[in-house]
Coordinates of C-alpha atoms and ligand atoms in Angstrom, one line a residue:
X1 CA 129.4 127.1 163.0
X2 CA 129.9 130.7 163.9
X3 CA 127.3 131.9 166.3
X4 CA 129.5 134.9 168.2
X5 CA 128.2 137.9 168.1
X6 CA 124.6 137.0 167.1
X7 CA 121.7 137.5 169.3
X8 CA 118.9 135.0 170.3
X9 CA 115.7 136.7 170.1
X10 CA 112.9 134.0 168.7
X11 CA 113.7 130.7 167.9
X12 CA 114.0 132.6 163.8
X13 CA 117.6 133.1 164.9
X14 CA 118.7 129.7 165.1
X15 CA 118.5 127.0 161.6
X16 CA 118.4 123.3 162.7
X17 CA 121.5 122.9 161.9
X18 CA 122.6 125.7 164.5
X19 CA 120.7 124.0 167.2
X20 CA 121.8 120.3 166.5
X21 CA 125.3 121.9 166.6
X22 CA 124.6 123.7 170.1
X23 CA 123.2 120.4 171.6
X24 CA 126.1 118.6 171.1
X25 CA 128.0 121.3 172.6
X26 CA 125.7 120.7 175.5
X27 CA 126.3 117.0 175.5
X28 CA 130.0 117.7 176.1
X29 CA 129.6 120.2 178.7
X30 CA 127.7 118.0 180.9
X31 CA 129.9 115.5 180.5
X32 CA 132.3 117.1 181.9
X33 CA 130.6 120.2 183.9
X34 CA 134.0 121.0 186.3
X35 CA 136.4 121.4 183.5
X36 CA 134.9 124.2 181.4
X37 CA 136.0 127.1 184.2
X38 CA 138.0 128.1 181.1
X39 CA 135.8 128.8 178.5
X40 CA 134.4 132.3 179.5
X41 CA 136.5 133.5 182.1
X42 CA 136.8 137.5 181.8
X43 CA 133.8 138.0 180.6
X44 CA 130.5 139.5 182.1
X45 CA 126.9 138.7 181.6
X46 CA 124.1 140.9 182.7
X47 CA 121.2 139.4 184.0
X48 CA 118.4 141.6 183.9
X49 CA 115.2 140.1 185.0
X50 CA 112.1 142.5 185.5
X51 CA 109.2 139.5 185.9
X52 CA 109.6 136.3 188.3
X53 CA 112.0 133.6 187.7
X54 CA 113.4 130.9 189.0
X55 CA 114.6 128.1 186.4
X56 CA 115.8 131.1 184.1
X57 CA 117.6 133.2 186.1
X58 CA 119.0 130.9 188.2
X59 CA 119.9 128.1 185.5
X60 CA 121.4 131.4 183.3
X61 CA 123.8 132.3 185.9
X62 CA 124.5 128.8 187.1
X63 CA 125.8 128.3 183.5
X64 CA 127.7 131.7 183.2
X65 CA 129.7 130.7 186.7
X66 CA 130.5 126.9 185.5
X67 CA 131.6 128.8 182.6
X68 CA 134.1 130.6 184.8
X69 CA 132.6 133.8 184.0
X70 CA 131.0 136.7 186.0
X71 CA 127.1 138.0 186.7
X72 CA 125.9 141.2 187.1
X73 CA 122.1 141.6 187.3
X74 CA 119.0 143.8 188.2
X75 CA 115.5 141.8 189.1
X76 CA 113.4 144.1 189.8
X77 CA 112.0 146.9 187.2
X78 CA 111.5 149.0 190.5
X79 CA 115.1 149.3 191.5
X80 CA 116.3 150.2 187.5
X81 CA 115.8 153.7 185.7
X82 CA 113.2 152.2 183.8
X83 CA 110.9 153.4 187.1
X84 CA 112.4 156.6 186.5
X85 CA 111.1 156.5 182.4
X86 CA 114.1 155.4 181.4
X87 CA 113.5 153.6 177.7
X88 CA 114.7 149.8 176.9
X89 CA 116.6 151.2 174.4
X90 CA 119.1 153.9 176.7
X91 CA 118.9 151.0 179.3
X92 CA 120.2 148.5 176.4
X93 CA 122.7 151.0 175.3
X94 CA 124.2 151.4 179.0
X95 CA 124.7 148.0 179.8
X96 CA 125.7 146.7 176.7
X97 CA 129.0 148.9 177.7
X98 CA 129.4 147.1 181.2
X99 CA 128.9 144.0 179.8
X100 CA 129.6 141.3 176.8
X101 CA 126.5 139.5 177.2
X102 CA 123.3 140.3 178.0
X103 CA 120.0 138.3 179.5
X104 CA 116.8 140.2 179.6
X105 CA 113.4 138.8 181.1
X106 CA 110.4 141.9 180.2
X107 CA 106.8 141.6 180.2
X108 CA 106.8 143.8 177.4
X109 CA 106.3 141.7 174.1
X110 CA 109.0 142.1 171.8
X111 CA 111.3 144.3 174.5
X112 CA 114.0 141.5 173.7
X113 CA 114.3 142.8 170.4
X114 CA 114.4 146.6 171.0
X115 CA 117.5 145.4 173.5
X116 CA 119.6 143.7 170.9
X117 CA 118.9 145.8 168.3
X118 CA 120.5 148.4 170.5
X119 CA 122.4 147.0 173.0
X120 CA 126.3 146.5 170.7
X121 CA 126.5 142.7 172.3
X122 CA 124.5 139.5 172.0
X123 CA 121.4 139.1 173.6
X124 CA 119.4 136.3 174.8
X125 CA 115.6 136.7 175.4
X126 CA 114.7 134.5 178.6
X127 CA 110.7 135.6 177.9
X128 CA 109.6 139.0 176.6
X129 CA 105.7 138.8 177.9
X130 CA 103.9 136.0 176.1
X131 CA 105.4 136.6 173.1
X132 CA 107.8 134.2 172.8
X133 CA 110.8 132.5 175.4
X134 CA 113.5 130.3 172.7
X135 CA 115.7 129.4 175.4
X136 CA 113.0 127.1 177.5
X137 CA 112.5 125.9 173.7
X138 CA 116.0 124.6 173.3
X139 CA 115.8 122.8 176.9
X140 CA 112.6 121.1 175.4
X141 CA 114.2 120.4 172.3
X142 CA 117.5 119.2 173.9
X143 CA 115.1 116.8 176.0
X144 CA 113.2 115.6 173.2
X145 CA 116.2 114.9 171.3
X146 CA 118.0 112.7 174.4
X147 CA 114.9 110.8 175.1
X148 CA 113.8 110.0 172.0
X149 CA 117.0 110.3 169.4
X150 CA 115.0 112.5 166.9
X151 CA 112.3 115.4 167.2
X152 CA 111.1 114.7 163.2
X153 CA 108.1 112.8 163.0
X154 CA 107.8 112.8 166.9
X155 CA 104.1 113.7 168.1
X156 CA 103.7 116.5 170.1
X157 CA 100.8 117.1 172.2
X158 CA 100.8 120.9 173.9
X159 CA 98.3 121.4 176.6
X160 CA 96.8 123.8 178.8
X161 CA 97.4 127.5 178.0
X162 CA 98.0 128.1 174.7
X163 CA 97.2 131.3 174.1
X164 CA 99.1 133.3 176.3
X165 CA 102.2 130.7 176.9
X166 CA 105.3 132.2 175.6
X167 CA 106.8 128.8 175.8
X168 CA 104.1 127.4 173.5
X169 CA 104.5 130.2 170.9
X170 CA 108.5 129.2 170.6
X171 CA 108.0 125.3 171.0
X172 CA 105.0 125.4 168.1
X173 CA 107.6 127.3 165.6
X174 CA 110.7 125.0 166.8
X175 CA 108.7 121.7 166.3
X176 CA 107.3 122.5 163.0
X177 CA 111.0 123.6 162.1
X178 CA 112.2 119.6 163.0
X179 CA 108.8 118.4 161.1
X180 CA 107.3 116.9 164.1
X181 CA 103.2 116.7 163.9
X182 CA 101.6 118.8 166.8
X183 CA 98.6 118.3 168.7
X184 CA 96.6 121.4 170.2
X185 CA 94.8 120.6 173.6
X186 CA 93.9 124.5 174.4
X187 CA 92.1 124.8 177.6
X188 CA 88.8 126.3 176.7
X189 CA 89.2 130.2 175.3
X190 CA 93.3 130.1 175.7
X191 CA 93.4 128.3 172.0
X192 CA 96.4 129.1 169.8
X193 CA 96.5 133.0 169.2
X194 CA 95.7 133.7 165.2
X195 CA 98.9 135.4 163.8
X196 CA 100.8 132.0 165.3
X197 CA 98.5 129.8 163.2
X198 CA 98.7 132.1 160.2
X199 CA 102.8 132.4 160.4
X200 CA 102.6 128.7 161.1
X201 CA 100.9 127.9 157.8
X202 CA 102.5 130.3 155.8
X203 CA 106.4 130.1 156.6
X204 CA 106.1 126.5 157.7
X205 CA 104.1 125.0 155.4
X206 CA 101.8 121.8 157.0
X207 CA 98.1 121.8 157.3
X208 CA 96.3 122.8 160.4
X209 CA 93.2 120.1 160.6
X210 CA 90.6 121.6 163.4
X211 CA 89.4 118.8 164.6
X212 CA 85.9 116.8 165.0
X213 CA 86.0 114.8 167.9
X214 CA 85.2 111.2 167.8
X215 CA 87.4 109.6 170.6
X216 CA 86.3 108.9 173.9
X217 CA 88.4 111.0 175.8
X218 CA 87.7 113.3 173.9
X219 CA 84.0 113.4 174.2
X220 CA 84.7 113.4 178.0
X221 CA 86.8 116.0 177.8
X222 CA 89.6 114.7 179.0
X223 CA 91.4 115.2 176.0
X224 CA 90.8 118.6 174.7
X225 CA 91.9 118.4 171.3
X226 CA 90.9 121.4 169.1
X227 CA 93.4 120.6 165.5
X228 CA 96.3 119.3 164.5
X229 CA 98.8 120.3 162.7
X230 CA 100.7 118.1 160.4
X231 CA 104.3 118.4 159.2
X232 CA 104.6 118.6 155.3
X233 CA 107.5 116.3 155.5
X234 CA 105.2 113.9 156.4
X235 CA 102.1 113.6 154.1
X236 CA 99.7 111.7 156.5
X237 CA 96.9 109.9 156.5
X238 CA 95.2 112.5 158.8
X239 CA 94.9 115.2 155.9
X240 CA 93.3 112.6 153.6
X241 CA 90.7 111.8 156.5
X242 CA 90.6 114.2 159.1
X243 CA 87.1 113.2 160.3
X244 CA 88.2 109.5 161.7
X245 CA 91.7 111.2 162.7
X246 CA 91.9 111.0 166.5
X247 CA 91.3 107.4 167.0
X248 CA 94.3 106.7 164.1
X249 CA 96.3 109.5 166.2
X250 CA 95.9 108.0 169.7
X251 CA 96.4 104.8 168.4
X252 CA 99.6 105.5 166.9
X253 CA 100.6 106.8 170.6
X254 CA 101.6 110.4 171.6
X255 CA 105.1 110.8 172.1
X256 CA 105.1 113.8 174.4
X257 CA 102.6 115.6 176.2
X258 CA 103.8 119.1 177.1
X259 CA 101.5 120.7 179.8
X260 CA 101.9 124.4 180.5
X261 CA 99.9 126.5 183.7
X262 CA 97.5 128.7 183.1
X263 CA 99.6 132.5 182.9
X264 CA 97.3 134.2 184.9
X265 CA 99.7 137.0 185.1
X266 CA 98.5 138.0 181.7
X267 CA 94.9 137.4 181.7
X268 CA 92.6 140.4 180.7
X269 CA 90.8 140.6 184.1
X270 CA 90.7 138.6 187.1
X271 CA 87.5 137.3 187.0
X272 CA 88.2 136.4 183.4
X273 CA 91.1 134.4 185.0
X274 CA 88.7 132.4 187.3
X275 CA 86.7 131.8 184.7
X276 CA 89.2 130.3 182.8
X277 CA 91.1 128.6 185.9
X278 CA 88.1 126.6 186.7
X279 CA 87.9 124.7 183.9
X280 CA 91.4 124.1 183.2
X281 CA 92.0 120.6 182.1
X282 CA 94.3 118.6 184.7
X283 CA 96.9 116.0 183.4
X284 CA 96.9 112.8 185.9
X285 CA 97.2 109.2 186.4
X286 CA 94.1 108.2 185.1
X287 CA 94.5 110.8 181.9
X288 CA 97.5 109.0 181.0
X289 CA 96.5 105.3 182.1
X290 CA 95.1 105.2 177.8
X291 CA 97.0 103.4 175.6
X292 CA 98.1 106.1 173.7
X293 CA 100.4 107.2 176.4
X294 CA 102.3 104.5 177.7
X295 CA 105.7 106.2 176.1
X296 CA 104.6 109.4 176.5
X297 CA 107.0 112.0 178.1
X298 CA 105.4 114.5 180.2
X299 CA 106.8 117.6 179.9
X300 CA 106.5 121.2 181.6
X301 CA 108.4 124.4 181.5
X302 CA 107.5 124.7 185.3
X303 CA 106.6 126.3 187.4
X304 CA 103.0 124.0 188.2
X305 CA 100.3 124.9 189.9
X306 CA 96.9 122.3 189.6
X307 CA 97.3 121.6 186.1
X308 CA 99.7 118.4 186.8
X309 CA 99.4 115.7 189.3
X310 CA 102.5 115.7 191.9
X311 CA 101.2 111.1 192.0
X312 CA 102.9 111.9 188.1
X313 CA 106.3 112.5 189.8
X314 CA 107.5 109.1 190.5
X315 CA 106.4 108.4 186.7
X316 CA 109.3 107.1 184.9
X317 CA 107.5 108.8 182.1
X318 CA 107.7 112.6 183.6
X319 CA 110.4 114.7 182.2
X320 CA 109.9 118.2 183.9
X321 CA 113.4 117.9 186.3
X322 CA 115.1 116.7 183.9
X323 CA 114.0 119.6 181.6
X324 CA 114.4 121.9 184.0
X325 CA 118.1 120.4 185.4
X326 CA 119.3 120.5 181.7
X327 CA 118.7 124.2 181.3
X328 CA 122.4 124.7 182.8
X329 CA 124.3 123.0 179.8
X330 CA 122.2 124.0 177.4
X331 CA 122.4 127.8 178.3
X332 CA 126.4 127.2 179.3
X333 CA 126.7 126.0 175.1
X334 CA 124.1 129.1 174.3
X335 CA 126.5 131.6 176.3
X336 CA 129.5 130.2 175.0
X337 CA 128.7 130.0 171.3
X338 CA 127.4 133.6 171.4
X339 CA 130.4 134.8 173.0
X340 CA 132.9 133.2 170.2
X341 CA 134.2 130.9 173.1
X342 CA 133.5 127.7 171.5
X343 CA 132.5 127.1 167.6
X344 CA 131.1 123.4 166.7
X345 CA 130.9 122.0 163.2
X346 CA 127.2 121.7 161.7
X347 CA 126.1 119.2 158.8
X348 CA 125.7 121.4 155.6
X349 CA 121.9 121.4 156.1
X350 CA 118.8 122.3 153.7
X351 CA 117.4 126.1 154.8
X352 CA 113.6 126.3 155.4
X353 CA 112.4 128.7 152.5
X354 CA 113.3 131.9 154.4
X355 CA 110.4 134.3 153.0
X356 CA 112.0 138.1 153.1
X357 CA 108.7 139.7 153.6
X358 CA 108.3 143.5 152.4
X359 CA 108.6 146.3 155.6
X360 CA 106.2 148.4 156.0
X361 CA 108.1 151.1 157.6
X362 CA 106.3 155.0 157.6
X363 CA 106.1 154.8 161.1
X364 CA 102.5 156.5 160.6
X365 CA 99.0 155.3 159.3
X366 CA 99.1 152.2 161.6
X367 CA 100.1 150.9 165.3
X368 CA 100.5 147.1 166.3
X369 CA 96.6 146.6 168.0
X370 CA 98.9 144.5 170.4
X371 CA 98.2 146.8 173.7
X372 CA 101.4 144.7 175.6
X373 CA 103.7 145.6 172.4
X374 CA 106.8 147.6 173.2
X375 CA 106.2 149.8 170.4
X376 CA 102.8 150.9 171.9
X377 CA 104.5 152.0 175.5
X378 CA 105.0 155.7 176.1
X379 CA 108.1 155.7 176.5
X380 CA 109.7 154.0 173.8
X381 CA 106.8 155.6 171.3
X382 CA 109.4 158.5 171.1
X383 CA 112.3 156.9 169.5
X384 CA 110.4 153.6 168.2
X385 CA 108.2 153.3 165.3
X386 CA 105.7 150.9 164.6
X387 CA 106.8 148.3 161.7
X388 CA 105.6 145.6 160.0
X389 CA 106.0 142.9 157.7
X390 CA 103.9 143.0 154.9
X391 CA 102.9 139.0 155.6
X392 CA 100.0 139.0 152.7
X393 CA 98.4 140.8 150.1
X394 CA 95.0 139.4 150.1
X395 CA 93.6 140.2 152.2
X396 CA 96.3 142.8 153.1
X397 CA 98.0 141.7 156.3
X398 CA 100.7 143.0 158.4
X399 CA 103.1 141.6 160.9
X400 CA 104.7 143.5 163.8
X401 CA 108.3 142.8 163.7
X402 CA 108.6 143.9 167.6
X403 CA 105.4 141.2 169.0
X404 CA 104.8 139.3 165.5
X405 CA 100.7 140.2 166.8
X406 CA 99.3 140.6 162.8
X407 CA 96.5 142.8 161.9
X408 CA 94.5 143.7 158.9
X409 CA 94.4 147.0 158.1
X410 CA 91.0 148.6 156.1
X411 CA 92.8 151.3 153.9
X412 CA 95.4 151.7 151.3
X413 CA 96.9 154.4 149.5
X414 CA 99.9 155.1 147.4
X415 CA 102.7 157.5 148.3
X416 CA 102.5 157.9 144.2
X417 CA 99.7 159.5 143.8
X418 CA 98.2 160.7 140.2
X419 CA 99.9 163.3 139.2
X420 CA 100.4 164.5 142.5
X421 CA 97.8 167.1 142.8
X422 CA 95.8 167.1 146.0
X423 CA 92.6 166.8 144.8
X424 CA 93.9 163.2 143.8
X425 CA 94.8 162.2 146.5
X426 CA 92.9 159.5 147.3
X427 CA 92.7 156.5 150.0
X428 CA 90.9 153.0 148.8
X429 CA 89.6 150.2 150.4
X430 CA 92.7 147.7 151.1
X431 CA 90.5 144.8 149.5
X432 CA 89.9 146.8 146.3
X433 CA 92.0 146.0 143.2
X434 CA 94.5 148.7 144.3
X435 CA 96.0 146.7 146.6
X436 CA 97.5 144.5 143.7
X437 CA 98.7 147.4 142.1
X438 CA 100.3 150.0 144.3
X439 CA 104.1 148.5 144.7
X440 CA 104.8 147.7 147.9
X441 CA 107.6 150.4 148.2
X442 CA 104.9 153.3 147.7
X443 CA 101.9 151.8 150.3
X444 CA 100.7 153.5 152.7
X445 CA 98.2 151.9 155.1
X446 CA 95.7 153.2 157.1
X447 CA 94.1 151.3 160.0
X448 CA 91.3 153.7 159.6
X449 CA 89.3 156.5 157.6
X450 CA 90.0 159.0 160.0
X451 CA 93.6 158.6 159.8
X452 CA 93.3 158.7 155.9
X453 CA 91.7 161.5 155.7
X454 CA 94.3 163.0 159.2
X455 CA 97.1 162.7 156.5
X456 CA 95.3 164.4 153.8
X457 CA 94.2 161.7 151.7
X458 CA 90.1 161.5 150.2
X459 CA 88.0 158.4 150.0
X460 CA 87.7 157.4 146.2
X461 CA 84.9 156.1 144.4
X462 CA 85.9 152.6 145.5
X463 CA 85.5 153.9 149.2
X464 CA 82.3 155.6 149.1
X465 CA 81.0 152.9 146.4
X466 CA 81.5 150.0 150.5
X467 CA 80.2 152.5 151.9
X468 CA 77.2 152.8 150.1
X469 CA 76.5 148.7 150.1
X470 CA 77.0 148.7 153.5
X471 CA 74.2 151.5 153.6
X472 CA 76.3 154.0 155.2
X473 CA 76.5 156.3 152.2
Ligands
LIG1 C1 108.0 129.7 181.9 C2 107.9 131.1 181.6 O1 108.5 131.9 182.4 O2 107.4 131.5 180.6 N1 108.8 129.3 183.0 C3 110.1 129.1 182.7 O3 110.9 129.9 182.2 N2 110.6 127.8 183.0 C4 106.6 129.1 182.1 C5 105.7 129.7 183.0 O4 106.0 130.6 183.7 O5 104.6 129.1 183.1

């Protein structure tokens, strides 16, 4: 398997395969932790943190120094040029010239891409906002995969913060890569954000079952279940009956409970975040005393703050140091595979369907809505453009390719127009029959009749005709 040179940016980047491959690599390195001085000495890894870290940072550099490499880093946004309106993208372009790897923590969502897409060496997002943070992923996956042999068919329940959870968003996309079926317990208004349910569905297949709640715990609330989503490798006897589903699914046992904090850091307001901390369901003793989690792990990215027990520390069945402790040889395999240091042999394994999307790429008629996007921020506005994938045609929706936030945007138009006189120049409604028949090479979307009519274009008959029935005409 050849991984140098490749970035890690979401858990995308990596097939099964790839990962599989990189765990065993971890497997050997801890095995034998003092003897791999070798593997990356000479080279350099910049560690550029700009939002608080512990785990990450430290666990990164641990892993570049067993490696026998060397560290440079920056932790605070303050002390960089970017306080002096430096862009990500000059920033990227710098460093990538002192160093051969790079490690970036931002809380802008999708920064890590703007930095390997510029920076000239690999790139490993520890966290770009709550977009997504694939390296915590492969240290849950690596722990899933020791303590229970397999991740397919594994139940997976992931609590507490899902909406803004960056670790969720990467864990939901890795587990439904390794067909395991996952449980949503959201705490109340921090459910699973839309466009990760929608790219869910569509690029990995599975039914998402919302769920009616007929369990006990449930009722109590103790168990917050709000859906579940079920592999398509294995056809279940949930999606034939999901209205007596959670007593089959506790019976059959949960395998792990993953329980994330509340990431107040990225609430709207602060009294929305007390709002939403008060009734933020707690994982305990007498949560897991049912009998569907006698074998459950319980994990956590850490840090914790109320949301688990510290009586769940002498559990035999609590994971979270382990997790955390195993971060070191899995990022030591990350750095080394993406450096070219080491390679490990992969089973020729079956790719997910990879769906190549259309671009939408004018750079005009539409911004991600996504206000903690990268390609929203003044700075990088002047040399980034919005872009999206064209995810679906009815109803039209896009996807950004910086924040993956999706959006569906009112008004369509084709860069063909009739004849090309002005006067025909026209803009339709994106759920009009146009949409089917402009090729998606000539589209043009608007996210609104202003900016239609901004770039020149006229409302046709089909826009005036809404207009009318929603008696605005
Ligand atoms: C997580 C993070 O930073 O997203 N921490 C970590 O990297 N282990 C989880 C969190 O902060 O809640």
């Amino acid at each position: 398997m050849d991984l140098a040179n490749r970035s890690l940016v979401t858990v995308d980047d990596l097939s099964i395969g790839e990962m599989e491959g990189l765990f065993s690599l971890a497997d050997e390195m801890s095995d034998s932790m003092n003897e791999q001085r070798g593997v990356c000495q000479g080279k350099v890894m910049a560690s550029l943190f700009f939002e608080p870290s512990t785990r990450t940072r430290l666990s990164f550099e641990a892993a570049m120094h067993r490696l026998g490499g060397n560290v440079i880093s920056a932790v605070d946004i303050g002390s960089t040029s970017l306080a002096k309106g430096e862009s990500i993208a000059d920033m990227a372009r710098v460093v990538g010239s002192y160093a051969d790897i790079i490690v970036i923590r931002h809380p802008w969502e999708g920064a890590a891409k703007v930095v390997a897409d510029y920076a000239g060496v690999p790139v490993i997002n520890a966290g770009d906002g709550g977009h997504q943070h694939p390296t915590q992923t492969l240290c849950d996956l690596y722990t899933l995969q020791k303590e229970r042999h397999t991740i397919k068919g594994l139940r997976i329940t992931l609590w507490g913060d899902l909406k803004y959870g960056r670790t969720i968003h990467s864990l939901i996309f890795a587990l439904a890569k390794f067909g395991a079926d996952i449980l949503f317990c959201p705490s109340p208004g921090l459910e699973v954000p839309e466009h990760v349910i929608k790219k869910l569905t569509t690029e990995y297949g599975g039914e998402l079952v919302r769920y009616e709640a007929l369990d006990q715990a449930v009722k109590e609330g103790r168990f917050p279940l709000d859906a579940i989503y079920i592999t398509p490798s294995s056809p279940h006897q949930l999606a034939m009956m999901p209205t007596i589903s959670m007593q089959v699914e506790l019976k059959a046992g949960v395998d792990a409970l993953y329980v994330t904090r509340p990431q107040q850091e990225r609430f709207a307001t602060a009294e929305e975040g007390q709002e939403l901390k008060k009734r933020y369901p707690v994982v305990n003793k007498r949560l897991l005393k049912g009998k569907a989690f006698r074998k459950t792990l319980v994990m956590h990215p850490l840090p914790r703050v109320d949301e688990l027990a510290y009586e769940l520390d002498a559990d035999s069945r609590s994971m979270y140091f382990k997790q955390a402790a195993r971060g070191v040889p899995v990022r030591m395999a990350l750095i080394a595979l993406l450096l070219g240091a080491k390679e490990v042999a992969i089973a020729k394994e079956e790719p997910l369907p990879k769906i190549d999307y259309p671009l939408y790429r004018r750079g005009f008629g539409v911004k991600c809505p996504n206000p903690k996007c990268v390609s929203g921020q003044e700075t990088e506005m002047k040399y980034l453009k919005p872009e999206f994938k064209i995810a679906n045609r009815e109803p039209l929706t896009l996807r950004c390719i910086y924040c993956e936030h999706g959006l569906e945007p009112k008004y369509i138009a084709s860069s063909h127009w009739h004849e090309g006189r002005l006067d025909s120049k026209k803009y339709h409604s994106a759920d009009s029959h146009w949409v089917r028949e402009i090729r998606p090479e000539n589209l043009i979307i608007f996210d609104s009749e202003n900016e239609a009519q901004t770039h020149g274009f006229k409302p046709s008959s089909y826009v005036t005709r809404r207009r009318k029935e929603h008696g605005k005409g």
